Short mmCIF file of C-alpha atoms in Angstrom, two decimals:
data_model
loop_
_atom_site.label_atom_id
_atom_site.label_comp_id
_atom_site.label_asym_id
_atom_site.label_seq_id
_atom_site.Cartn_x
_atom_site.Cartn_y
_atom_site.Cartn_z
CA MET A 18 -0.05 0.09 0.01
CA LEU A 19 1.54 3.39 -1.11
CA SER A 20 1.74 6.15 1.58
CA PRO A 21 0.27 9.66 1.17
CA LEU A 22 3.73 11.03 0.54
CA GLN A 23 4.44 8.34 -2.27
CA LEU A 24 1.16 9.09 -3.95
CA LYS A 25 2.24 12.61 -4.12
CA ILE A 26 5.49 11.58 -5.61
CA PHE A 27 3.61 9.79 -8.32
CA ALA A 28 1.14 12.52 -8.65
CA GLU A 29 3.97 14.92 -9.56
CA ARG A 30 5.31 12.58 -12.20
CA GLY A 31 2.11 11.25 -13.74
CA GLN A 32 -1.25 12.05 -15.24
CA GLU A 33 -4.52 11.54 -13.35
CA GLY A 34 -7.28 9.71 -15.36
CA THR A 35 -10.64 7.93 -14.72
CA ALA A 36 -11.93 4.71 -16.13
CA THR A 37 -15.44 2.98 -15.98
CA GLU A 38 -16.16 -0.50 -14.94
CA GLY A 39 -15.07 -3.18 -17.70
CA GLU A 40 -12.50 -0.74 -19.38
CA PHE A 41 -9.14 -2.30 -20.08
CA LEU A 42 -6.30 -0.51 -18.81
CA PHE A 43 -4.02 -2.76 -20.89
CA ARG A 44 -4.32 -5.88 -22.90
CA ILE A 45 -2.23 -8.97 -23.60
CA GLY A 46 0.28 -8.16 -26.35
CA ASP A 47 0.50 -4.43 -25.84
CA ALA A 48 4.03 -3.10 -26.78
CA SER A 49 3.94 -0.79 -23.76
CA TYR A 50 1.80 0.39 -20.76
CA PRO A 51 1.94 2.86 -17.93
CA PHE A 52 2.63 2.20 -14.32
CA ILE A 53 -0.87 2.79 -12.68
CA VAL A 54 -1.60 3.86 -9.25
CA VAL A 55 -4.99 3.28 -7.98
CA LEU A 56 -6.55 6.33 -6.11
CA GLU A 57 -10.34 5.11 -6.11
CA GLY A 58 -11.99 2.07 -7.16
CA GLU A 59 -10.59 -1.28 -8.21
CA ALA A 60 -8.72 -2.96 -11.02
CA ALA A 61 -8.09 -6.85 -11.74
CA ILE A 62 -5.23 -8.61 -13.50
CA LEU A 63 -6.61 -11.65 -15.57
CA ASP A 64 -4.96 -14.34 -17.66
CA SER A 65 -5.84 -14.87 -21.38
CA ALA A 66 -8.91 -17.12 -20.21
CA GLY A 67 -10.21 -14.23 -17.96
CA ASN A 68 -9.12 -15.84 -14.73
CA GLU A 69 -8.25 -13.37 -12.04
CA ILE A 70 -4.68 -13.20 -10.76
CA ALA A 71 -4.63 -10.37 -8.47
CA ARG A 72 -6.84 -7.44 -7.57
CA GLN A 73 -5.72 -3.85 -6.70
CA GLY A 74 -7.63 -1.31 -4.69
CA PRO A 75 -6.88 2.55 -3.38
CA GLY A 76 -3.28 2.65 -2.84
CA GLY A 77 -2.29 -0.18 -4.83
CA PHE A 78 -0.58 -0.20 -8.16
CA LEU A 79 -0.39 -2.17 -11.36
CA GLY A 80 2.93 -2.96 -13.04
CA GLU A 81 5.77 -5.53 -12.99
CA MET A 82 9.33 -5.94 -14.39
CA SER A 83 8.17 -5.72 -18.06
CA LEU A 84 7.86 -1.91 -17.54
CA LEU A 85 11.66 -1.74 -17.17
CA SER A 86 12.62 -4.61 -19.51
CA GLY A 87 10.48 -3.57 -22.32
CA GLU A 88 8.70 -6.77 -22.69
CA PRO A 89 5.11 -6.85 -24.05
CA VAL A 90 2.24 -7.14 -21.72
CA TYR A 91 1.45 -10.86 -20.68
CA VAL A 92 -1.88 -10.07 -18.68
CA ASP A 93 -4.92 -7.99 -18.97
CA GLY A 94 -5.69 -5.16 -16.78
CA VAL A 95 -9.48 -4.48 -16.37
CA VAL A 96 -11.43 -2.00 -14.10
CA THR A 97 -13.79 -3.88 -11.81
CA GLU A 98 -15.03 -0.79 -10.04
CA PRO A 99 -15.19 2.88 -11.48
CA MET A 100 -11.74 4.13 -11.01
CA ARG A 101 -9.66 7.26 -10.60
CA TYR A 102 -5.79 6.71 -11.07
CA ILE A 103 -2.43 8.36 -11.73
CA ALA A 104 -0.62 6.84 -15.01
CA VAL A 105 3.14 7.33 -14.95
CA GLU A 106 4.59 6.63 -18.59
CA ARG A 107 7.63 4.17 -18.61
CA ASP A 108 10.15 6.91 -19.58
CA GLU A 109 9.08 8.84 -16.39
CA LEU A 110 9.19 5.88 -14.11
CA ARG A 111 12.91 4.94 -14.72
CA PRO A 112 14.17 8.11 -13.23
CA LEU A 113 11.76 8.01 -10.50
CA LEU A 114 13.07 4.71 -9.38
CA PHE A 115 16.55 6.11 -9.34
CA ASP A 116 15.85 9.23 -7.49
CA GLU A 117 13.55 7.77 -4.83
CA GLY A 118 15.74 5.12 -2.79
CA PRO A 119 13.16 3.55 -0.30
CA LEU A 120 10.29 3.75 -2.90
CA ALA A 121 12.44 2.32 -5.52
CA ASP A 122 13.44 -0.73 -3.37
CA MET A 123 9.79 -1.32 -2.66
CA LEU A 124 8.59 -1.11 -6.23
CA LEU A 125 11.67 -3.06 -7.68
CA ASN A 126 10.94 -6.06 -5.07
CA THR A 127 7.34 -6.08 -6.08
CA PHE A 128 8.01 -5.95 -9.68
CA ILE A 129 10.24 -8.96 -9.24
CA ARG A 130 7.92 -10.96 -7.13
CA ARG A 131 5.16 -10.38 -9.64
CA HIS A 132 7.30 -11.25 -12.66
CA GLU A 133 8.17 -14.57 -10.75
CA ILE A 134 4.55 -15.29 -10.36
CA LEU A 135 3.81 -15.02 -14.09
CA GLN A 136 7.04 -17.09 -14.79
CA GLN A 137 5.91 -19.90 -12.57
CA ARG A 138 2.58 -20.06 -14.07
CA GLU A 139 1.69 -22.52 -16.86
CA ASP A 140 -0.92 -20.57 -18.74
CA ILE A 141 0.88 -17.28 -19.21
CA GLY A 142 3.58 -15.75 -21.58
CA VAL A 143 5.05 -16.81 -24.93
CA GLU A 144 3.67 -20.12 -26.31
CA VAL A 145 6.12 -22.57 -27.50
CA ILE A 146 4.46 -25.37 -29.67
CA GLY A 147 6.42 -28.38 -30.37
CA PRO A 148 7.18 -31.95 -29.38
CA ARG A 149 9.57 -33.17 -26.66
CA SER A 150 11.25 -34.93 -29.49
CA SER A 151 12.24 -31.67 -31.14
CA ALA A 152 15.88 -30.48 -29.88
CA PRO A 153 15.08 -27.01 -31.02
CA THR A 154 12.01 -26.95 -28.99
CA ARG A 155 13.62 -28.22 -25.79
CA ALA A 156 16.38 -25.75 -26.33
CA LEU A 157 14.13 -22.75 -26.67
CA ILE A 158 12.23 -23.96 -23.63
CA ASP A 159 15.31 -24.02 -21.64
CA TYR A 160 16.48 -20.62 -22.86
CA ALA A 161 13.04 -18.92 -21.84
CA ARG A 162 13.30 -20.66 -18.44
CA ARG A 163 16.80 -19.33 -17.75
CA GLY A 164 16.12 -16.09 -19.14
CA ARG A 165 12.99 -15.66 -16.96
CA ILE A 166 10.68 -15.18 -19.84
CA PRO A 167 7.03 -16.08 -18.97
CA HIS A 168 6.04 -19.04 -21.22
CA VAL A 169 3.80 -21.78 -21.89
CA TRP A 170 5.20 -25.15 -23.54
CA ARG A 171 2.31 -26.83 -25.51
CA ASP A 172 3.89 -30.20 -25.98
CA THR A 173 2.17 -31.67 -29.04
CA THR A 174 3.02 -35.30 -28.12
CA ARG A 175 1.07 -35.35 -24.76
CA GLY A 176 -2.35 -35.84 -26.71
CA ASP A 177 -4.34 -33.60 -24.60
CA ASP A 178 -4.05 -30.47 -26.69
CA PRO A 179 -5.55 -31.25 -30.01
CA GLU A 180 -5.47 -27.36 -31.02
CA ALA A 181 -1.68 -27.42 -30.58
CA ALA A 182 -1.29 -30.59 -32.67
CA ALA A 183 -3.31 -28.86 -35.51
CA LEU A 184 -1.28 -25.87 -35.29
CA VAL A 185 1.92 -27.81 -36.15
CA ALA A 186 0.28 -30.24 -38.47
CA GLU A 187 1.13 -28.13 -41.55
CA VAL A 188 4.49 -27.08 -40.23
CA GLU A 189 7.75 -28.67 -41.31
CA PRO A 190 9.79 -30.38 -38.75
CA SER A 191 12.67 -28.11 -39.37
CA GLU A 192 10.38 -25.07 -38.69
CA LEU A 193 9.64 -26.15 -35.14
CA PRO A 194 8.97 -24.99 -32.65
CA LEU A 195 6.18 -22.78 -33.59
CA VAL A 196 6.34 -19.65 -31.25
CA ARG A 197 3.29 -17.28 -30.55
CA LEU A 198 3.93 -14.06 -28.84
CA PRO A 199 1.50 -12.21 -26.70
CA GLY A 200 -0.76 -10.45 -29.06
CA GLY A 201 -0.48 -13.13 -31.80
CA THR A 202 2.54 -12.65 -33.78
CA GLU A 203 4.14 -16.05 -34.87
CA LEU A 204 7.68 -17.28 -35.39
CA ARG A 205 8.86 -20.43 -36.63
CA ASN A 206 11.96 -21.94 -35.00
CA PRO A 207 13.45 -18.59 -34.02
CA SER A 208 16.94 -18.10 -32.66
CA ASN A 209 17.37 -16.90 -28.94
CA GLY A 210 18.12 -13.61 -30.37
CA GLN A 211 15.25 -13.33 -32.70
CA LEU A 212 12.86 -14.39 -29.86
CA LEU A 213 14.46 -11.63 -27.64
CA ARG A 214 14.27 -8.93 -30.23
CA ALA A 215 10.69 -9.88 -31.10
CA LEU A 216 9.81 -9.48 -27.51
CA GLY A 217 11.42 -5.76 -27.58
CA ILE A 218 13.99 -6.72 -25.03
CA GLY A 219 17.00 -7.45 -27.13
CA LEU A 220 19.56 -4.83 -28.24
CA GLU A 221 20.68 -4.89 -31.85
CA LEU A 222 24.43 -4.18 -32.62
CA GLY A 223 25.65 -2.26 -35.44
CA PRO A 224 28.34 -3.74 -37.62
CA SER A 225 30.94 -2.04 -35.49
CA GLU A 226 30.55 -0.57 -31.90
CA GLU A 227 33.22 1.60 -30.31
CA VAL A 228 33.25 1.94 -26.60
CA ASP A 229 35.41 2.56 -23.66
CA LEU A 230 34.58 -0.71 -21.86
CA ALA A 231 33.54 -3.92 -23.31
CA VAL A 232 32.48 -6.47 -20.60
CA ILE A 233 32.27 -9.99 -21.96
CA GLY A 234 29.89 -12.05 -20.00
CA ALA A 235 26.90 -10.95 -17.83
CA GLY A 236 27.28 -12.83 -14.72
CA PRO A 237 27.86 -11.19 -11.26
CA ALA A 238 31.32 -10.33 -12.29
CA GLY A 239 30.42 -8.90 -15.66
CA LEU A 240 27.48 -6.95 -14.05
CA GLY A 241 29.88 -5.72 -11.39
CA ALA A 242 32.21 -4.26 -13.77
CA ALA A 243 29.35 -2.76 -15.91
CA VAL A 244 27.84 -1.12 -13.00
CA TYR A 245 30.92 0.48 -11.83
CA GLY A 246 32.18 1.24 -15.18
CA ALA A 247 29.14 3.05 -16.40
CA SER A 248 28.75 4.80 -13.01
CA GLU A 249 32.25 6.27 -13.45
CA GLY A 250 31.61 7.59 -16.86
CA LEU A 251 32.80 5.02 -19.21
CA ASP A 252 30.87 4.09 -22.29
CA THR A 253 30.12 0.53 -21.33
CA LEU A 254 28.74 -2.40 -23.41
CA ILE A 255 28.09 -5.81 -21.82
CA VAL A 256 28.04 -8.86 -24.23
CA GLU A 257 26.44 -12.23 -23.21
CA SER A 258 25.99 -15.35 -25.33
CA THR A 259 23.21 -16.73 -23.27
CA VAL A 260 21.11 -15.11 -20.59
CA VAL A 261 21.98 -12.09 -18.27
CA GLY A 262 22.70 -13.25 -14.78
CA GLY A 263 24.88 -16.41 -15.49
CA GLN A 264 24.57 -19.29 -13.07
CA ALA A 265 23.78 -17.09 -10.15
CA GLY A 266 20.82 -15.68 -11.94
CA ALA A 267 19.35 -19.27 -12.02
CA SER A 268 19.92 -19.82 -8.37
CA ARG A 269 16.70 -19.99 -6.24
CA ARG A 270 18.50 -18.45 -3.26
CA ILE A 271 21.81 -17.32 -2.43
CA GLU A 272 22.41 -17.60 1.17
CA ASN A 273 25.67 -16.19 1.87
CA TYR A 274 25.50 -12.82 -0.06
CA LEU A 275 26.64 -9.87 2.08
CA GLY A 276 23.88 -7.77 3.43
CA PHE A 277 21.04 -10.27 3.00
CA PRO A 278 20.76 -12.28 6.09
CA ALA A 279 17.71 -14.12 4.79
CA GLY A 280 19.17 -14.79 1.30
CA ILE A 281 18.44 -13.23 -1.97
CA SER A 282 17.12 -15.02 -5.21
CA GLY A 283 19.33 -14.98 -8.13
CA THR A 284 16.58 -13.30 -10.10
CA GLU A 285 16.35 -10.42 -7.50
CA LEU A 286 20.11 -10.02 -7.40
CA THR A 287 20.29 -9.93 -11.33
CA GLY A 288 17.27 -7.86 -11.75
CA ARG A 289 18.79 -5.31 -9.44
CA ALA A 290 22.06 -5.34 -11.16
CA ILE A 291 20.66 -5.14 -14.59
CA THR A 292 18.56 -2.04 -13.71
CA GLN A 293 21.50 -0.43 -11.78
CA ALA A 294 23.69 -1.07 -14.88
CA ARG A 295 20.99 0.49 -17.16
CA LYS A 296 20.53 3.45 -14.91
CA PHE A 297 24.20 4.62 -15.52
CA GLY A 298 23.99 4.02 -19.14
CA ALA A 299 25.43 0.69 -19.75
CA ARG A 300 24.09 -1.33 -22.74
CA THR A 301 23.32 -4.89 -22.80
CA ALA A 302 23.55 -7.12 -25.80
CA THR A 303 22.40 -10.61 -25.79
CA PRO A 304 22.46 -13.25 -27.03
CA TYR A 305 25.75 -12.43 -29.03
CA ARG A 306 28.60 -14.71 -28.83
CA ALA A 307 32.25 -13.69 -28.66
CA VAL A 308 34.50 -15.66 -31.04
CA GLY A 309 37.72 -13.81 -31.04
CA LEU A 310 39.96 -11.26 -29.43
CA GLU A 311 42.41 -9.21 -31.03
CA PRO A 312 44.65 -7.30 -28.77
CA GLY A 313 46.10 -3.88 -29.73
CA ASP A 314 48.10 -1.04 -28.31
CA GLU A 315 45.45 1.59 -27.62
CA SER A 316 42.34 -0.50 -28.32
CA HIS A 317 41.32 -4.00 -28.70
CA ARG A 318 38.99 -5.70 -31.21
CA VAL A 319 36.33 -8.25 -30.03
CA HIS A 320 34.80 -10.35 -32.90
CA LEU A 321 31.28 -11.77 -32.56
CA ALA A 322 29.85 -14.79 -34.21
CA GLU A 323 27.30 -12.72 -35.89
CA GLY A 324 29.95 -10.72 -37.69
CA HIS A 325 29.96 -7.62 -35.52
CA VAL A 326 33.23 -6.13 -34.18
CA ILE A 327 33.57 -4.19 -30.81
CA VAL A 328 36.33 -1.98 -30.64
CA ALA A 329 37.20 -1.16 -27.03
CA ARG A 330 39.80 0.71 -25.05
CA ALA A 331 39.51 -1.83 -22.15
CA VAL A 332 38.00 -5.32 -22.12
CA VAL A 333 36.92 -7.42 -19.02
CA ILE A 334 36.57 -11.05 -19.82
CA ALA A 335 33.80 -12.45 -17.29
CA THR A 336 32.57 -15.34 -19.34
CA GLY A 337 32.41 -17.76 -16.34
CA ALA A 338 32.40 -21.48 -16.82
CA ASP A 339 30.38 -24.47 -18.11
CA TYR A 340 29.05 -27.30 -16.08
CA ARG A 341 30.66 -30.47 -16.32
CA ARG A 342 28.98 -33.75 -17.66
CA PRO A 343 29.07 -37.07 -16.00
CA PRO A 344 31.22 -39.51 -18.08
CA VAL A 345 28.28 -41.81 -18.75
CA ASP A 346 27.23 -43.29 -22.16
CA GLY A 347 23.98 -42.24 -23.53
CA LEU A 348 23.79 -39.12 -21.38
CA GLU A 349 22.82 -36.81 -24.25
CA ASP A 350 19.64 -39.00 -24.97
CA TYR A 351 18.35 -37.84 -21.60
CA GLU A 352 19.67 -34.27 -21.36
CA GLY A 353 16.89 -31.74 -21.38
CA LEU A 354 14.09 -34.42 -20.70
CA THR A 355 14.98 -36.08 -17.42
CA VAL A 356 18.71 -35.19 -17.10
CA PHE A 357 19.40 -31.40 -16.06
CA TYR A 358 22.08 -29.01 -14.87
CA ALA A 359 20.06 -26.51 -12.95
CA ALA A 360 17.03 -26.92 -10.60
CA GLY A 361 14.32 -24.12 -10.25
CA PRO A 362 10.56 -23.86 -9.65
CA PRO A 363 9.44 -25.73 -12.82
CA GLU A 364 11.63 -28.65 -11.96
CA ALA A 365 10.56 -28.48 -8.36
CA ARG A 366 7.04 -28.66 -9.41
CA ALA A 367 7.51 -31.34 -12.11
CA CYS A 368 9.36 -33.66 -9.72
CA ALA A 369 7.05 -33.58 -6.75
CA GLY A 370 6.18 -36.97 -5.58
CA THR A 371 8.99 -38.62 -7.54
CA ARG A 372 12.39 -39.98 -6.78
CA VAL A 373 15.18 -37.88 -8.01
CA GLY A 374 18.90 -37.85 -7.88
CA VAL A 375 21.41 -35.01 -7.44
CA VAL A 376 24.92 -35.63 -8.39
CA GLY A 377 27.81 -33.41 -6.83
CA GLY A 378 29.30 -32.65 -3.58
CA GLY A 379 29.56 -28.74 -3.66
CA ASN A 380 27.08 -26.04 -2.43
CA SER A 381 25.27 -25.74 -5.58
CA ALA A 382 24.39 -29.60 -5.34
CA GLY A 383 23.24 -29.01 -1.72
CA GLN A 384 21.17 -26.23 -2.65
CA ALA A 385 19.33 -28.01 -5.54
CA ALA A 386 18.79 -31.15 -3.40
CA ILE A 387 17.20 -28.85 -0.69
CA TRP A 388 15.06 -27.04 -3.28
CA LEU A 389 13.61 -30.29 -4.89
CA ALA A 390 12.91 -31.90 -1.55
CA ARG A 391 11.15 -28.67 -0.42
CA GLY A 392 9.04 -29.16 -3.49
CA GLY A 393 7.93 -32.72 -2.44
CA ALA A 394 10.55 -34.81 -4.27
CA LEU A 395 12.32 -37.66 -2.79
CA VAL A 396 15.83 -36.96 -3.14
CA THR A 397 19.14 -38.85 -2.98
CA LEU A 398 22.50 -36.92 -3.30
CA LEU A 399 25.34 -38.76 -4.81
CA HIS A 400 28.89 -37.66 -4.33
CA ARG A 401 32.33 -39.43 -4.74
CA ARG A 402 34.15 -38.39 -1.49
CA ALA A 403 34.24 -40.10 1.66
CA GLU A 404 32.83 -36.99 3.76
CA LEU A 405 30.33 -34.58 2.22
CA ARG A 406 31.62 -31.81 4.75
CA GLU A 407 34.93 -31.76 2.80
CA THR A 408 33.44 -29.72 0.02
CA MET A 409 29.81 -28.52 1.29
CA SER A 410 29.07 -25.77 3.80
CA ASP A 411 27.75 -26.59 7.28
CA TYR A 412 24.57 -24.71 7.03
CA LEU A 413 23.74 -26.82 4.00
CA LEU A 414 24.67 -30.05 5.57
CA GLY A 415 21.90 -29.28 8.38
CA GLU A 416 19.27 -28.33 5.78
CA LEU A 417 19.81 -31.61 4.02
CA ASP A 418 18.98 -33.28 7.17
CA ARG A 419 16.02 -31.13 7.95
CA TYR A 420 14.48 -31.92 4.70
CA GLY A 421 15.06 -35.64 4.60
CA VAL A 422 17.71 -35.80 1.69
CA ALA A 423 19.50 -39.03 1.64
CA VAL A 424 23.20 -38.79 1.10
CA ARG A 425 25.31 -41.60 -0.41
CA ASP A 426 29.11 -41.24 -0.08
CA ARG A 427 31.72 -42.55 -2.58
CA SER A 428 28.89 -42.99 -5.24
CA GLU A 429 29.32 -42.58 -8.86
CA ILE A 430 27.05 -43.22 -11.79
CA ALA A 431 28.07 -46.07 -14.26
CA GLU A 432 25.00 -46.45 -16.23
CA LEU A 433 21.68 -44.96 -17.04
CA HIS A 434 18.38 -46.99 -17.73
CA GLY A 435 15.28 -45.59 -19.47
CA VAL A 436 13.46 -45.37 -22.53
CA ASN A 437 13.04 -42.63 -25.22
CA GLY A 438 14.85 -40.09 -22.79
CA GLU A 439 12.70 -40.89 -19.78
CA LEU A 440 14.95 -42.02 -17.09
CA GLU A 441 13.85 -44.77 -14.87
CA ALA A 442 16.97 -45.94 -12.77
CA VAL A 443 20.89 -45.50 -12.50
CA THR A 444 23.58 -48.09 -11.72
CA LEU A 445 26.23 -47.02 -9.46
CA THR A 446 30.03 -48.17 -9.89
CA ASP A 447 29.55 -50.29 -7.06
CA GLY A 448 26.56 -52.04 -8.52
CA ALA A 449 23.94 -50.61 -6.71
CA ARG A 450 20.76 -49.77 -8.58
CA LEU A 451 18.46 -46.69 -7.83
CA ALA A 452 15.15 -45.71 -9.14
CA PHE A 453 15.26 -42.22 -10.42
CA SER A 454 12.84 -40.47 -12.66
CA SER A 455 15.19 -37.31 -13.15
CA LEU A 456 18.76 -36.62 -12.44
CA PHE A 457 20.43 -33.26 -11.66
CA CYS A 458 24.15 -32.84 -12.25
CA PHE A 459 26.35 -30.34 -10.37
CA LEU A 460 30.09 -31.64 -10.94
CA GLY A 461 31.92 -28.27 -11.25
CA ALA A 462 32.74 -26.26 -14.45
CA ASP A 463 35.05 -25.65 -17.15
CA PRO A 464 36.14 -21.99 -18.17
CA ARG A 465 34.58 -20.51 -21.17
CA THR A 466 37.74 -19.42 -22.81
CA GLY A 467 37.96 -21.66 -25.94
CA TRP A 468 37.27 -18.54 -28.05
CA LEU A 469 40.17 -16.62 -26.89
CA GLY A 470 42.99 -18.88 -28.37
CA ASP A 471 46.41 -17.43 -27.59
CA ALA A 472 45.16 -13.85 -27.02
CA VAL A 473 45.90 -14.02 -23.38
CA ALA A 474 47.85 -16.45 -21.11
CA ARG A 475 45.98 -19.38 -19.55
CA CYS A 476 46.68 -21.99 -17.04
CA ASP A 477 46.84 -25.71 -17.91
CA HIS A 478 43.03 -25.93 -17.10
CA GLY A 479 42.09 -23.11 -19.33
CA PHE A 480 41.46 -20.49 -16.68
CA ILE A 481 42.84 -17.05 -17.42
CA LEU A 482 45.99 -16.04 -15.60
CA THR A 483 46.22 -12.58 -14.01
CA GLY A 484 48.46 -10.35 -11.91
CA ALA A 485 52.01 -11.72 -11.16
CA GLU A 486 51.42 -15.04 -12.73
CA ALA A 487 50.69 -13.35 -16.06
CA GLY A 488 53.40 -10.80 -15.68
CA ALA A 489 50.94 -8.00 -15.30
CA ASP A 490 50.91 -4.78 -13.28
CA GLY A 491 47.44 -5.14 -11.79
CA PRO A 492 46.07 -8.12 -9.87
CA LEU A 493 43.17 -8.59 -12.24
CA GLU A 494 45.09 -7.61 -15.53
CA THR A 495 45.99 -10.34 -17.83
CA SER A 496 49.18 -10.97 -20.04
CA VAL A 497 47.85 -8.25 -22.23
CA PRO A 498 47.58 -4.56 -20.91
CA GLY A 499 44.16 -3.30 -21.01
CA ILE A 500 42.70 -6.76 -20.99
CA TYR A 501 41.20 -7.98 -17.57
CA ALA A 502 39.63 -11.04 -16.16
CA ALA A 503 37.11 -11.40 -13.41
CA GLY A 504 34.96 -13.91 -11.64
CA ASP A 505 35.00 -17.78 -12.18
CA VAL A 506 36.82 -17.46 -15.54
CA ARG A 507 39.86 -16.35 -13.69
CA ALA A 508 42.63 -18.77 -12.35
CA GLY A 509 42.55 -18.68 -8.65
CA SER A 510 39.11 -17.16 -8.24
CA THR A 511 37.08 -18.45 -5.20
CA LYS A 512 34.00 -19.33 -7.16
CA ARG A 513 31.71 -17.33 -4.99
CA CYS A 514 29.04 -14.87 -6.09
CA ALA A 515 30.19 -12.09 -3.80
CA THR A 516 33.73 -12.52 -4.87
CA ALA A 517 32.81 -12.28 -8.43
CA VAL A 518 30.79 -9.06 -7.98
CA GLY A 519 33.81 -7.84 -5.89
CA GLU A 520 36.33 -8.59 -8.68
CA GLY A 521 34.12 -7.12 -11.30
CA SER A 522 33.70 -3.88 -9.40
CA ALA A 523 37.42 -3.67 -8.42
CA VAL A 524 38.67 -4.05 -12.08
CA VAL A 525 37.29 -0.71 -12.85
CA GLY A 526 39.78 1.12 -10.75
CA PHE A 527 42.66 -0.38 -12.69
CA ILE A 528 40.79 0.41 -15.92
CA HIS A 529 40.67 4.02 -15.01
CA GLU A 530 44.43 4.03 -14.15
CA ARG A 531 45.25 2.76 -17.52
CA LEU A 532 42.75 4.64 -19.60
CA ALA A 533 44.28 7.92 -18.03
CA GLY A 534 47.33 7.23 -20.24
CA VAL A 535 45.53 6.10 -23.28
CA PRO A 536 44.05 8.51 -25.85
CA ALA A 537 40.46 8.52 -26.37
#
């Protein structure tokens, strides 16, 4: 509920209006809509079938993260009682959020929660129509989930959606999935970039971009560098090949982040960081993939797979690392169907009441096991060491006991059993057979540095050397002056979210020192 002082702030930025019962304030598919504060009367939020999701009366407000991201409207807003309201246009809302600290925190938290509610529903958002057997369909669903895009998967193999089956009957398999955007626009087998740009949330780069700072990777380290770089006056461009936020952005809750004793979700942390970076003028280009780095004396050239070139006076490499896969034959037949490398709300709902396995002994494995168990799954955690406490934090060990997660020491998977990608059981190297309908793997990661070639020095495992090990002056500088590494991609990093943010933030100081002597 907004206070009288907060209502006054909105009144100074917006326009007052009235609406009659039954009048729509915005409709599904609208390219934009204003932030609406209810002064008198009432309005309801409805899904496409007319079912009520929420209702707002005097002092309440209508709006969620799409107001900031630029996404189209996923729901209807309709007046249920004659209404007097204040409408604040999107361009007026942004500076208000940055100028009014406590109010901005309250609004942003509410926007994020509302967007999460939309994302978790199975009847709201982008419709992805295609069978489970279609790899492009599964890949797009995974991208939408990781990118926190509200979506509905209409699986044409289930047999309970004849309309979906009819829609794809005349579509060539190579054109699947069929994607329907809010408002009715259809796409056929779109790339991730085409989907984002069709939704209005994807920046389209020019053939050549010249900037002060190019940040490659939009995980915690990259976002930290972007926020501090842009806030200190550097023309900053962030390039990300998948989704903004990295692995941290997909985490249900980060328990050990400074300043959040109750924990903070990866979505909330990422949302705040992106908004903060954009506040200071940083641009985010996704999904664009870096494929080469050409060092220079006064500037460096980053080549993208799509043919674009970024010319930057300084480069921060924050590409993170990829999940490792268990060395089991036939694993690819189950990936995306019943074998996963992340666990969130959709997986927890889908696994409720089933037996699942979580593979790994680190904190990410423990967090996933707890989340799945809380969702109602019967979880067994498999790890290869003699003692789990060698690699997992004490607070997570207590949570495993609390939620009844079974732990098997010295356990590795030797074989998978199932039919058509549907996992039924696994056999361990000691011969034990365990019935699992799903498997979640958290076995560490390999650095995303293959695209660098020999541009900068790397260790034997592929992580980027920095500081004294690279013969550099600054602790985060690589073997090439003006090129830096931060976060999980850097050799010797501690693989912690807070550390990655700290490194990304700290590197900007070294960049300023260098750029002070490099002509613009």
